[in-house]
PDB file of N, CA and C in Angstrom:
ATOM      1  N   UNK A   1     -10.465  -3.615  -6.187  1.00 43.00           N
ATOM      2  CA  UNK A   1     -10.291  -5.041  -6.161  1.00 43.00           C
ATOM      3  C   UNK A   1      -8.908  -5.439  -6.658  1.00 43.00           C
ATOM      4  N   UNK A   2      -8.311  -4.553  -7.581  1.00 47.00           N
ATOM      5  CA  UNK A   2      -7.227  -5.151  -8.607  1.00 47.00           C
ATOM      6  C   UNK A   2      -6.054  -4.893  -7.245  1.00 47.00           C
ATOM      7  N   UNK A   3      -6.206  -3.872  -6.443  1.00 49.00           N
ATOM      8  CA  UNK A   3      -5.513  -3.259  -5.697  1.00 49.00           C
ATOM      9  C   UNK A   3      -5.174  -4.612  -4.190  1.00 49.00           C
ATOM     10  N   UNK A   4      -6.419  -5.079  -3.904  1.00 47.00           N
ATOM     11  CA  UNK A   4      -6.235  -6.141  -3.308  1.00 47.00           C
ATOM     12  C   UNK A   4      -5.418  -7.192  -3.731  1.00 47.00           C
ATOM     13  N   UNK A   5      -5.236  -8.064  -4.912  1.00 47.00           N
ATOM     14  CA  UNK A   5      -4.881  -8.883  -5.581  1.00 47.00           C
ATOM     15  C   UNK A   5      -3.721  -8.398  -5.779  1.00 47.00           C
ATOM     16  N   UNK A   6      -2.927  -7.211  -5.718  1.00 47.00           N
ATOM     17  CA  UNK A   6      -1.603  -6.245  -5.854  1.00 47.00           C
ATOM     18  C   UNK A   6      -1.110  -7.144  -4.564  1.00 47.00           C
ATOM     19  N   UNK A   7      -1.992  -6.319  -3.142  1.00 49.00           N
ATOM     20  CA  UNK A   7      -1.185  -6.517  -2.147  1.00 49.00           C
ATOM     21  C   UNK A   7      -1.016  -8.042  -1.491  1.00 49.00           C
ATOM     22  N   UNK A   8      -1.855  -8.916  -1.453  1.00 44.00           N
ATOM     23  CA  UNK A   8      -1.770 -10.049  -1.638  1.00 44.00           C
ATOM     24  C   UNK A   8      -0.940 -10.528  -2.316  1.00 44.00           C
ATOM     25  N   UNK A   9      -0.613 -10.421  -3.592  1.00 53.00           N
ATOM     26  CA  UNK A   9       0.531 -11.527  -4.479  1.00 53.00           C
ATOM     27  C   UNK A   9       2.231 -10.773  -3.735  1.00 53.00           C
ATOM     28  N   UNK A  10       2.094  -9.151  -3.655  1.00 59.00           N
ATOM     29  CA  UNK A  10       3.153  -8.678  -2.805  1.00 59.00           C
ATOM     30  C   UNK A  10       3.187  -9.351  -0.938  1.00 59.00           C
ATOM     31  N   UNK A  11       2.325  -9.646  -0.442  1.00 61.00           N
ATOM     32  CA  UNK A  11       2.604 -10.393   0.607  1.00 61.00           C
ATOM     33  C   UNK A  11       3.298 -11.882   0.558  1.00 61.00           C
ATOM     34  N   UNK A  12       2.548 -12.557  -0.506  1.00 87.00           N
ATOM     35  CA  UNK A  12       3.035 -13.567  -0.981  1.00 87.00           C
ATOM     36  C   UNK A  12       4.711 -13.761  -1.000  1.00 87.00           C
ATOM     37  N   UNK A  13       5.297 -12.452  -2.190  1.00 91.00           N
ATOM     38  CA  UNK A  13       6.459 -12.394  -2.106  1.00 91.00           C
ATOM     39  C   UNK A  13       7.209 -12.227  -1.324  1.00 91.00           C
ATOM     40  N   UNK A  14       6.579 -11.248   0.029  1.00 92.00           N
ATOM     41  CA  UNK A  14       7.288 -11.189   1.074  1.00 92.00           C
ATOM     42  C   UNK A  14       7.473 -12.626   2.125  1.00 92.00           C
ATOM     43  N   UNK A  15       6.477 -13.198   1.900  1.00 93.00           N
ATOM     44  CA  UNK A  15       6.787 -14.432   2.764  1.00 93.00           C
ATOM     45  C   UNK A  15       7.583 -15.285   2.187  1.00 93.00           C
ATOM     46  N   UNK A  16       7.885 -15.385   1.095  1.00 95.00           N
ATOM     47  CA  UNK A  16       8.520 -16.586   0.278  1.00 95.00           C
ATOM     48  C   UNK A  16      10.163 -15.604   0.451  1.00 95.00           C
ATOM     49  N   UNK A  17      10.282 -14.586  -0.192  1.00 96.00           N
ATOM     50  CA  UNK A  17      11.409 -14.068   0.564  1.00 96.00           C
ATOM     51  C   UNK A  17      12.070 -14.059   1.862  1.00 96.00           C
ATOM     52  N   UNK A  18      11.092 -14.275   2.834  1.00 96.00           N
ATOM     53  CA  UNK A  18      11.599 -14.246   4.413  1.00 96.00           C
ATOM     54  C   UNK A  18      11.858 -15.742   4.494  1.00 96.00           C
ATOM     55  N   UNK A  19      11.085 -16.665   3.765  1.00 95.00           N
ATOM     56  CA  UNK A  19      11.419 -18.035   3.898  1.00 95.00           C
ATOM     57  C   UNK A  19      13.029 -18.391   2.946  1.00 95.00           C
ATOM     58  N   UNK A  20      13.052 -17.878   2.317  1.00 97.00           N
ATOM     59  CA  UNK A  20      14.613 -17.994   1.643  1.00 97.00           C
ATOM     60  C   UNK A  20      15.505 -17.281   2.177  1.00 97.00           C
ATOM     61  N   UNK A  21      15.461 -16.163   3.040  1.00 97.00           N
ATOM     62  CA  UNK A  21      16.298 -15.252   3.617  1.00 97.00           C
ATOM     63  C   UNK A  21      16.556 -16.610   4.931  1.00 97.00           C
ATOM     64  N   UNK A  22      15.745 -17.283   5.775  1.00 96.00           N
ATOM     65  CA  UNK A  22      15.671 -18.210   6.691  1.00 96.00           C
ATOM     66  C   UNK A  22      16.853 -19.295   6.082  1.00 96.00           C
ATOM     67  N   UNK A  23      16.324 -19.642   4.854  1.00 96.00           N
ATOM     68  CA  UNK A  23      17.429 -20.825   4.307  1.00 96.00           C
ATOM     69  C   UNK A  23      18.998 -20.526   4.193  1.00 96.00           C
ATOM     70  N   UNK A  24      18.521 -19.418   3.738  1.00 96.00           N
ATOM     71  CA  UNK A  24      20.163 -18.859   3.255  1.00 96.00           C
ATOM     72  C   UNK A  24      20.816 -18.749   4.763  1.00 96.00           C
ATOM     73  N   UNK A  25      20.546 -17.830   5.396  1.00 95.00           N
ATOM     74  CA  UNK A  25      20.948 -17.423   7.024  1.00 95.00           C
ATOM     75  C   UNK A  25      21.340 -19.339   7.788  1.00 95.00           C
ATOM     76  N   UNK A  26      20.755 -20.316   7.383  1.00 93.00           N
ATOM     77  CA  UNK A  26      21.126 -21.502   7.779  1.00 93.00           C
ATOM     78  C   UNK A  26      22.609 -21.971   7.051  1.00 93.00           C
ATOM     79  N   UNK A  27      22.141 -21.693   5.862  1.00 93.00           N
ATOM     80  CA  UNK A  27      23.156 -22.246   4.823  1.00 93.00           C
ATOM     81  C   UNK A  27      24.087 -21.559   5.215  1.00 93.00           C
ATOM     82  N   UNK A  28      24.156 -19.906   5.489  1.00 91.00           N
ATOM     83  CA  UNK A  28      25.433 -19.496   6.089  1.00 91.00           C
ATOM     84  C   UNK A  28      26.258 -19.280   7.134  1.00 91.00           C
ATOM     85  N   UNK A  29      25.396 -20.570   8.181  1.00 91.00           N
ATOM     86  CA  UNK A  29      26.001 -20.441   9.364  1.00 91.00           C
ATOM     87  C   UNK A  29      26.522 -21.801   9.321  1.00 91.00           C
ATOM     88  N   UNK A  30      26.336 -22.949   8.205  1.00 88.00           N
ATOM     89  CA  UNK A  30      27.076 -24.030   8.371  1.00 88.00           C
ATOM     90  C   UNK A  30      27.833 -24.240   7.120  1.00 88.00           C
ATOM     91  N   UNK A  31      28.342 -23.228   6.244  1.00 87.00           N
ATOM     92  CA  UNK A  31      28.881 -23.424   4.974  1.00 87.00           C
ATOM     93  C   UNK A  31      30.290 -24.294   5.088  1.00 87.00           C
ATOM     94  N   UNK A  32      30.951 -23.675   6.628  1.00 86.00           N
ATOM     95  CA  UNK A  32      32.126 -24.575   6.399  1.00 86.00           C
ATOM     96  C   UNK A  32      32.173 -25.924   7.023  1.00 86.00           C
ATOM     97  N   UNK A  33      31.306 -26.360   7.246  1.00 88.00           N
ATOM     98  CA  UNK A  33      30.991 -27.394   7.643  1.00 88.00           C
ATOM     99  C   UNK A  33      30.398 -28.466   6.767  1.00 88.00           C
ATOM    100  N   UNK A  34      29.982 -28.223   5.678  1.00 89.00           N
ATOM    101  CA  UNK A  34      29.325 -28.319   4.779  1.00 89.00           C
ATOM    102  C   UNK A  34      30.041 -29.085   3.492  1.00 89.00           C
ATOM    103  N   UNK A  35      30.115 -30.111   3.388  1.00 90.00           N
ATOM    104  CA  UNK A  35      30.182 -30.058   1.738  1.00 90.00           C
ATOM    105  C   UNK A  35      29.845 -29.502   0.331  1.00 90.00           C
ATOM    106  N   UNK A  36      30.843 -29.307  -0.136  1.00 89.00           N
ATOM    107  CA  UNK A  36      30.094 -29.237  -1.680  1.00 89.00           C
ATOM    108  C   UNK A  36      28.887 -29.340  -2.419  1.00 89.00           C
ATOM    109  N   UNK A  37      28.986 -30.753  -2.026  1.00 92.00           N
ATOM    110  CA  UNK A  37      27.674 -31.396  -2.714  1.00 92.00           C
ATOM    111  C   UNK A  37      26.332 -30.721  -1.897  1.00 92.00           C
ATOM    112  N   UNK A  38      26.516 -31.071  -0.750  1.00 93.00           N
ATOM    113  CA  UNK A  38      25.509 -30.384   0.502  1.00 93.00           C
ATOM    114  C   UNK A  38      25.099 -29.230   0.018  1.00 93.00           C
ATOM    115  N   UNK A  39      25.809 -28.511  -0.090  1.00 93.00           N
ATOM    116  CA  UNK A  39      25.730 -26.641  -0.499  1.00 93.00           C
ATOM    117  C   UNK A  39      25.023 -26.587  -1.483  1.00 93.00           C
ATOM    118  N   UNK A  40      25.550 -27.257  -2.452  1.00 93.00           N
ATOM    119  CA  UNK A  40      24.888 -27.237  -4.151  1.00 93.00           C
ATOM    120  C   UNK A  40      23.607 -27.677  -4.111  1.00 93.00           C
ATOM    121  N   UNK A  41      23.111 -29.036  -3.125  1.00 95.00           N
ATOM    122  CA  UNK A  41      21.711 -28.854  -2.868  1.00 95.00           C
ATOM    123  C   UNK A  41      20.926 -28.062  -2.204  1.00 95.00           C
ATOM    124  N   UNK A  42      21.389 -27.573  -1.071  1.00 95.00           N
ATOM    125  CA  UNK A  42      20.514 -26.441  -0.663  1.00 95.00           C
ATOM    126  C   UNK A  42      20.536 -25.227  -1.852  1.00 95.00           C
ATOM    127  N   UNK A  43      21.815 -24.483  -2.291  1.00 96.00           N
ATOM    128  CA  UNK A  43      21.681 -23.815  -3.495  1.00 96.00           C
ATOM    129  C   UNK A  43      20.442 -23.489  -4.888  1.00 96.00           C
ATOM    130  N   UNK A  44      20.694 -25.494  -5.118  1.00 96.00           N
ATOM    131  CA  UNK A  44      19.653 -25.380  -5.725  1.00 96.00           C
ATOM    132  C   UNK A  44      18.356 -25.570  -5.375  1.00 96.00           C
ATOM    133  N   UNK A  45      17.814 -26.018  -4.121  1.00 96.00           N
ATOM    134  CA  UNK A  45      16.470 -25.913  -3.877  1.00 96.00           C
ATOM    135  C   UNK A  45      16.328 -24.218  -3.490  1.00 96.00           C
ATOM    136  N   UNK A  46      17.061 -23.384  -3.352  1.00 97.00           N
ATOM    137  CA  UNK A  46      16.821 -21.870  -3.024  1.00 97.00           C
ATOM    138  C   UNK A  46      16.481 -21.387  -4.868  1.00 97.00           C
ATOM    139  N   UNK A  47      17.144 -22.007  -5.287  1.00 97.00           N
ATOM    140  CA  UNK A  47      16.837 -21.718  -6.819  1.00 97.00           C
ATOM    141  C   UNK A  47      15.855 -21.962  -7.744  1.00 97.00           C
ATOM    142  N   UNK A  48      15.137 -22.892  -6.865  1.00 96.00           N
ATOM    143  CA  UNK A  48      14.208 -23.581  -7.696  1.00 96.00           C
ATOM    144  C   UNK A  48      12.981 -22.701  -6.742  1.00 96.00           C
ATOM    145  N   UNK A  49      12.793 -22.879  -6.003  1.00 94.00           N
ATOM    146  CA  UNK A  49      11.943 -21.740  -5.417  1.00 94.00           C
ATOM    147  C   UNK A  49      11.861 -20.159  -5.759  1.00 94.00           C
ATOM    148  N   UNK A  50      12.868 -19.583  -5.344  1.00 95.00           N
ATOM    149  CA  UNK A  50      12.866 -18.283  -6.457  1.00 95.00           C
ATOM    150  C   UNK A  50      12.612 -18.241  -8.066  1.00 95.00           C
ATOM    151  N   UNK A  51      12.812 -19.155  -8.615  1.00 94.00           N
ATOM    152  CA  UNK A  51      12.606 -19.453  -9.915  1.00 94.00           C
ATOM    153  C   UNK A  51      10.987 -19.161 -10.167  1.00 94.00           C
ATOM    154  N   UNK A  52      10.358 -20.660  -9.152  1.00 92.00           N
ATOM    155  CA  UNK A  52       8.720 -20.664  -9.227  1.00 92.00           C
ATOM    156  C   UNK A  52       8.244 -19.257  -8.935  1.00 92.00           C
ATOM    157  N   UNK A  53       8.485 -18.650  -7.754  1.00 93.00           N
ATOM    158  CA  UNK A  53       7.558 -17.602  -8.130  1.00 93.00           C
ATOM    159  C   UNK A  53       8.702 -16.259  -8.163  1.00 93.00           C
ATOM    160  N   UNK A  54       9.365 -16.212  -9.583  1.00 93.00           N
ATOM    161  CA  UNK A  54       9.796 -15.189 -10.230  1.00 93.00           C
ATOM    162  C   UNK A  54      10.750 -14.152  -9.546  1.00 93.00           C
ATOM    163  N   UNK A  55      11.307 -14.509  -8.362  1.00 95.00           N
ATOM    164  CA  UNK A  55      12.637 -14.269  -8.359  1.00 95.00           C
ATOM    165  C   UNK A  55      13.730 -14.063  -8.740  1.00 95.00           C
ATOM    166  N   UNK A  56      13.889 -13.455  -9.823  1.00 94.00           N
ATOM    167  CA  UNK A  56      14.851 -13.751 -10.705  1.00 94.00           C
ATOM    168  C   UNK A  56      15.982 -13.593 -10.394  1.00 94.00           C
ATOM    169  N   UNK A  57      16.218 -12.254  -9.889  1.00 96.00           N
ATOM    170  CA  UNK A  57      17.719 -11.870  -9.572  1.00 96.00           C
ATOM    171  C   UNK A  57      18.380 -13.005  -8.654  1.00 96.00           C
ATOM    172  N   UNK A  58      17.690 -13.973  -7.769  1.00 97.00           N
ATOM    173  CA  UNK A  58      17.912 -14.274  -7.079  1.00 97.00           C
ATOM    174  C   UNK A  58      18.350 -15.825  -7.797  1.00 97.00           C
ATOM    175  N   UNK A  59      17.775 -16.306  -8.652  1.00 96.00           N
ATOM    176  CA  UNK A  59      18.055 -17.138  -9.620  1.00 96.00           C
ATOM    177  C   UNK A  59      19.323 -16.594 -10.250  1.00 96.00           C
ATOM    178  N   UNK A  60      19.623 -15.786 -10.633  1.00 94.00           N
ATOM    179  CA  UNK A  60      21.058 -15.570 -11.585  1.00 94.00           C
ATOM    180  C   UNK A  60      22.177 -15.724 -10.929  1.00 94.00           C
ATOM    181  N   UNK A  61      21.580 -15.067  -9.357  1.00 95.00           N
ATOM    182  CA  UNK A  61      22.760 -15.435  -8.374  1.00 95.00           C
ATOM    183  C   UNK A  61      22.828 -17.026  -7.623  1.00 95.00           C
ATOM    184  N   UNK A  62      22.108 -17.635  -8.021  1.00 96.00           N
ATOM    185  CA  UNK A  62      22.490 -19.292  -7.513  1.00 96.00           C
ATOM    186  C   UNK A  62      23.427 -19.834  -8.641  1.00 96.00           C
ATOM    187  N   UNK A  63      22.625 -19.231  -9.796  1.00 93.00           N
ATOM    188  CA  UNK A  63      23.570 -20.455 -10.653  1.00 93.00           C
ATOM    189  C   UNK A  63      25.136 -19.633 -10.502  1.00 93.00           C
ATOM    190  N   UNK A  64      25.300 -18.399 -10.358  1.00 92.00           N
ATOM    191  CA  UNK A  64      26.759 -18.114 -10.256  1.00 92.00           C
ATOM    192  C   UNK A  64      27.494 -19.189  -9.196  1.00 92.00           C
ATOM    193  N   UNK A  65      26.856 -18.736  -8.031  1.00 93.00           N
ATOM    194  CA  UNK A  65      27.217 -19.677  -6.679  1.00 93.00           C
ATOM    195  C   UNK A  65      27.381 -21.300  -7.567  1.00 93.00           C
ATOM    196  N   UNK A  66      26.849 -21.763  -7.945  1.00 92.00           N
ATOM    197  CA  UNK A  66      26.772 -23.132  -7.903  1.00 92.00           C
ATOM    198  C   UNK A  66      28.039 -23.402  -9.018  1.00 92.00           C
ATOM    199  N   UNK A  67      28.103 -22.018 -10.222  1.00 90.00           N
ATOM    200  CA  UNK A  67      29.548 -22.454 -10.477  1.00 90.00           C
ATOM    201  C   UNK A  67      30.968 -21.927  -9.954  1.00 90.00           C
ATOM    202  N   UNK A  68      30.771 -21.247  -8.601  1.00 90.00           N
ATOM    203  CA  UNK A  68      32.069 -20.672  -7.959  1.00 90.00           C
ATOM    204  C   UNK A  68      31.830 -22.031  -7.356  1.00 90.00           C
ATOM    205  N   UNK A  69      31.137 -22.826  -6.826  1.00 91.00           N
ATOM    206  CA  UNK A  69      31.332 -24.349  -6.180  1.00 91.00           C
ATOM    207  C   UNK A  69      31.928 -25.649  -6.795  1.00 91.00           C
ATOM    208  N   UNK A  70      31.342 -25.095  -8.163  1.00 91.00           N
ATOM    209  CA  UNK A  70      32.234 -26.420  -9.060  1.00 91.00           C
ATOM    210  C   UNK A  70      33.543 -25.831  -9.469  1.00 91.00           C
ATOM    211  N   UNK A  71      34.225 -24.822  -9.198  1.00 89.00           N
ATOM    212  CA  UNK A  71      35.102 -24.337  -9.745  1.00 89.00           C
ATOM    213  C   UNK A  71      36.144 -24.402  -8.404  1.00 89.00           C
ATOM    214  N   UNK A  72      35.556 -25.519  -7.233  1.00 90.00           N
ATOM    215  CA  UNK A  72      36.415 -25.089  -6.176  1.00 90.00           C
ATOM    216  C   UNK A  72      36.118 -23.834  -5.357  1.00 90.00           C
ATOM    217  N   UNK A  73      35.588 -23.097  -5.158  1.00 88.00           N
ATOM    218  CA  UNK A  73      35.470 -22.188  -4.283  1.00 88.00           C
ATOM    219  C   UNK A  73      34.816 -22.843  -2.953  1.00 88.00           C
ATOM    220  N   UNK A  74      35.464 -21.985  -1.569  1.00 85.00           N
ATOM    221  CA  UNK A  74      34.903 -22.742  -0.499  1.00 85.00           C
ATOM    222  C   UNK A  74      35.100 -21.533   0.491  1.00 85.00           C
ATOM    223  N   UNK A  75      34.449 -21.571   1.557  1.00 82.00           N
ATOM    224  CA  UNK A  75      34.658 -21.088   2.982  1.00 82.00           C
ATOM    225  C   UNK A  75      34.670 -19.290   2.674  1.00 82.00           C
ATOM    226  N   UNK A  76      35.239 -18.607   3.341  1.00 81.00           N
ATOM    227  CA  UNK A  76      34.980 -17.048   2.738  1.00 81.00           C
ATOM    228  C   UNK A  76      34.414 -16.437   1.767  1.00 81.00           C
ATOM    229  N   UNK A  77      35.299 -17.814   0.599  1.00 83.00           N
ATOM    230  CA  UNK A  77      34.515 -16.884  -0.822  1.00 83.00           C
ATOM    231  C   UNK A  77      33.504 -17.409  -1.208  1.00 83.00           C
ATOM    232  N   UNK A  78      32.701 -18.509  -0.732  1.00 88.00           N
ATOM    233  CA  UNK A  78      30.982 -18.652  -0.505  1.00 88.00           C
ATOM    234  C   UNK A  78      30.189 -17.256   0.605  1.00 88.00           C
ATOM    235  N   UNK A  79      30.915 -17.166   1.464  1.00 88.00           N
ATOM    236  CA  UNK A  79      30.342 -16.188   2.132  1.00 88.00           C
ATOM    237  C   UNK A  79      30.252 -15.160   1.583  1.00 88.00           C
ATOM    238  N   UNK A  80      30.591 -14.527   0.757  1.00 86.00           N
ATOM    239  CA  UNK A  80      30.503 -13.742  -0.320  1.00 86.00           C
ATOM    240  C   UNK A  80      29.562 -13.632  -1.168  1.00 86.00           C
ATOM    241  N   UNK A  81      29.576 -14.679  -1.735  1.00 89.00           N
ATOM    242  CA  UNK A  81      28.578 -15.287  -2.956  1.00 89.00           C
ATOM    243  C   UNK A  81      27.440 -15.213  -1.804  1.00 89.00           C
ATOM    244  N   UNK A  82      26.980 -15.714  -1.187  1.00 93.00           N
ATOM    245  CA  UNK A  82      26.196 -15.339  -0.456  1.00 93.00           C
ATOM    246  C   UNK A  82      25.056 -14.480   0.254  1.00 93.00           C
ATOM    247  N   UNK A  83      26.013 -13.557   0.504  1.00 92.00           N
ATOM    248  CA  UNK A  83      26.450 -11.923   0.592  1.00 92.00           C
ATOM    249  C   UNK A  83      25.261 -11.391  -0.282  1.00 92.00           C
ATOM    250  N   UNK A  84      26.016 -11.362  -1.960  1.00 93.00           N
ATOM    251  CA  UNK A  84      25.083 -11.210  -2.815  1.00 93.00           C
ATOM    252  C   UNK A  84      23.354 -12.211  -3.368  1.00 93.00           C
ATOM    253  N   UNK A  85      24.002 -12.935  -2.792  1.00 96.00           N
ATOM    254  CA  UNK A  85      22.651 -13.986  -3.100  1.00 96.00           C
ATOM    255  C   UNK A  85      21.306 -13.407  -1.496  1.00 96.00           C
ATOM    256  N   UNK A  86      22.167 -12.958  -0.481  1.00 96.00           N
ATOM    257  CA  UNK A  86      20.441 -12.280   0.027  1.00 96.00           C
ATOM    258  C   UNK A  86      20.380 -11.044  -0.110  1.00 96.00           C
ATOM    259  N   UNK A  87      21.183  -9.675  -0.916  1.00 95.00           N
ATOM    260  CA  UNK A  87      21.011  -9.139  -1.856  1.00 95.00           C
ATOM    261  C   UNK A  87      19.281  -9.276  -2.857  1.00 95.00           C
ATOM    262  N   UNK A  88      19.754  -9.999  -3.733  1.00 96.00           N
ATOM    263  CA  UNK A  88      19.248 -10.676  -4.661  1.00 96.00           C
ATOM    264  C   UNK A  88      17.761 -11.012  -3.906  1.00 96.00           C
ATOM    265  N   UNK A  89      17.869 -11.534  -3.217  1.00 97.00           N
ATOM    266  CA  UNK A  89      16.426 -12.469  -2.372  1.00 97.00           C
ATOM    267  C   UNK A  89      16.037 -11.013  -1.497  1.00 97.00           C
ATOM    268  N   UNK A  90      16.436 -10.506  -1.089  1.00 95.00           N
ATOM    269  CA  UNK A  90      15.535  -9.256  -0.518  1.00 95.00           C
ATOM    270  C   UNK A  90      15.141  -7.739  -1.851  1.00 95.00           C
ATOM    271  N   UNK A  91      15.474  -7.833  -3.057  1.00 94.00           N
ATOM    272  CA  UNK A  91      15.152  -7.109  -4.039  1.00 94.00           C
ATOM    273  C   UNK A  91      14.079  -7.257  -4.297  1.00 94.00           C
ATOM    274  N   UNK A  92      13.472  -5.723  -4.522  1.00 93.00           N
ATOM    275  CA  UNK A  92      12.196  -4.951  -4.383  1.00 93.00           C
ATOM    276  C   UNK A  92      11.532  -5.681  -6.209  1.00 93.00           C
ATOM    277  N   UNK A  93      12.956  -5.767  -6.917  1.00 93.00           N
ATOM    278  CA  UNK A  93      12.537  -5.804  -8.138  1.00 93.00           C
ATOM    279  C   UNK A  93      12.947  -7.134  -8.695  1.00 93.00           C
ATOM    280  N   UNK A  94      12.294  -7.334  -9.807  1.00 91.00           N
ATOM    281  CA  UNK A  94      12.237  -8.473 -10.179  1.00 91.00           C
ATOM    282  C   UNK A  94      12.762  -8.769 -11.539  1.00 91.00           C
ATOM    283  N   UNK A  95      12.640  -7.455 -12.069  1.00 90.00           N
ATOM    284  CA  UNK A  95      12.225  -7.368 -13.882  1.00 90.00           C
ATOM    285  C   UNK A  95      13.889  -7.729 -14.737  1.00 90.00           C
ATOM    286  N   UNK A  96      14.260  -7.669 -15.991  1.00 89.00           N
ATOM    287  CA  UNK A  96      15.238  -8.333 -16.795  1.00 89.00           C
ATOM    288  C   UNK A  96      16.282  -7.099 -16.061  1.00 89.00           C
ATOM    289  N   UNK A  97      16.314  -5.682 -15.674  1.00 93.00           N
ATOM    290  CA  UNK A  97      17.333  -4.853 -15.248  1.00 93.00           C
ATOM    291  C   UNK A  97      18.071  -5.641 -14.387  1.00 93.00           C
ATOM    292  N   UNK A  98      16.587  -5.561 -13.273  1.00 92.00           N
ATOM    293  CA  UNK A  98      17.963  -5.992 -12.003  1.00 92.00           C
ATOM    294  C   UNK A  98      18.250  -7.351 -12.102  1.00 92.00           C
ATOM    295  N   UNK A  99      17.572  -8.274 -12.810  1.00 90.00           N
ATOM    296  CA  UNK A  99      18.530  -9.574 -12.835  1.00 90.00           C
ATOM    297  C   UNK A  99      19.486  -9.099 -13.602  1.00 90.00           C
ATOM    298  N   UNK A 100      19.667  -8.556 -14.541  1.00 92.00           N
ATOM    299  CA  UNK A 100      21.325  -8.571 -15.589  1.00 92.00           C
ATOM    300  C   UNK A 100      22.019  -7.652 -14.540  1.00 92.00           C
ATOM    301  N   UNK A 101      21.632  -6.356 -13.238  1.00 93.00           N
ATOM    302  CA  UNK A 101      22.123  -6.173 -12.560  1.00 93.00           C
ATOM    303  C   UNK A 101      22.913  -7.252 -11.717  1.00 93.00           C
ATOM    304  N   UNK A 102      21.888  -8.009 -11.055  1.00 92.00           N
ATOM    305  CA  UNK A 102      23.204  -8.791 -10.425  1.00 92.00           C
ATOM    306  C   UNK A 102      23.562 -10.152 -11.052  1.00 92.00           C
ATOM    307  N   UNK A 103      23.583 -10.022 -12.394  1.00 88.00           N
ATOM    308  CA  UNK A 103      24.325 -10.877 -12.859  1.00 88.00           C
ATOM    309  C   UNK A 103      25.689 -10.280 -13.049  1.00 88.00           C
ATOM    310  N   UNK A 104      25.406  -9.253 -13.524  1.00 90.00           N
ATOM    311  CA  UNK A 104      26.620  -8.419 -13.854  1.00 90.00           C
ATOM    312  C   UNK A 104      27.663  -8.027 -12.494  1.00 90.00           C
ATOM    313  N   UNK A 105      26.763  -7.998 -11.174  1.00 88.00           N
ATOM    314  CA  UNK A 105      27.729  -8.236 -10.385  1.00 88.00           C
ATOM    315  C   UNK A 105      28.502  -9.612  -9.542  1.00 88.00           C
ATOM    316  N   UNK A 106      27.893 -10.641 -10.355  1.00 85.00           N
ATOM    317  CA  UNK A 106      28.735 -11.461 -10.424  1.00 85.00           C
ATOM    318  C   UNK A 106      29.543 -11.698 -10.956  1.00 85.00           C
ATOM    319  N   UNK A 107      29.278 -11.849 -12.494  1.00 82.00           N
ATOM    320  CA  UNK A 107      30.683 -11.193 -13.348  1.00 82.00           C
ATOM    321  C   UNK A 107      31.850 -11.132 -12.318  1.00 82.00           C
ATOM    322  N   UNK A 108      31.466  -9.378 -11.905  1.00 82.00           N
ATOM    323  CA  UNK A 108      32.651  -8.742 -11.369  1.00 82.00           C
ATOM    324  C   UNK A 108      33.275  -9.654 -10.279  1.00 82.00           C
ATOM    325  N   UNK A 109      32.227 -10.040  -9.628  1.00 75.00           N
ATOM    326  CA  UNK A 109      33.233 -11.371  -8.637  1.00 75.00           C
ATOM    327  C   UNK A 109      33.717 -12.163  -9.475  1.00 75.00           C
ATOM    328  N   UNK A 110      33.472 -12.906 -10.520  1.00 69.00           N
ATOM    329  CA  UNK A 110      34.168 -14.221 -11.126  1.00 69.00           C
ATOM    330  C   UNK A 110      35.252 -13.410 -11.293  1.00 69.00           C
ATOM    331  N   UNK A 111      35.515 -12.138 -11.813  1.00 70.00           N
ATOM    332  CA  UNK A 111      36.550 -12.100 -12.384  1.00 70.00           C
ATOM    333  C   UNK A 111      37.151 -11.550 -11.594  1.00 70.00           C
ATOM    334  N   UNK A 112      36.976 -11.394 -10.141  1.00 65.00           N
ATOM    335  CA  UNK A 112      37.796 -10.710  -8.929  1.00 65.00           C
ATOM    336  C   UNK A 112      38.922 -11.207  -8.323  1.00 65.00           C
TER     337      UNK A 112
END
């Protein structure tokens, strides 16, 4: 039974992942078209969803994005940020590693 309730909450994740992989794949076919502000809301509704059901990595990588956006970043180097943000949204794992994983590889972009 416990085994059912495994694969179920893992289907779950897979659909909510394919539904953010959908958003993002939108978001990155109109980024330069796009405002700022625009971006930062889709951003954060991708964030707030991964958030709810425990996405994490995928959460560490919005809020990076959302401050390479207030910091001026636009066009390529969103596509980037990006890049890593469906990374993040297709990860198997969830737990404090791989979020400080790709936090840490944001880092390395901020400071790239």
């Amino acid at each position: 039974m416990a085994q059912t309730a495994l694969h179920i909450d893992q289907r779950t994740i897979g659909q909510i992942q394919s539904e953010l992989v959908a958003r993002l794949g939108l978001l990155g076919t109109s980024v330069h078209a796009k405002r700022a502000d625009d971006l930062a809301i889709e951003i954060d509704a991708i964030r707030r969803i991964a958030h709810r059901h425990g996405l994490y990595p995928a959460v560490a990588v919005t809020q990076a994005l959302e401050s390479a956006l207030a910091r001026g970043e636009r066009g390529a180097l969103i596509q980037g940020w990006l890049s890593i943000l469906g990374d993040a949204i297709g990860s198997e794992r969830h737990d404090r590693d791989a979020c400080e994983t790709f936090a840490a590889a944001c880092s390395v972009r901020l400071s790239s």
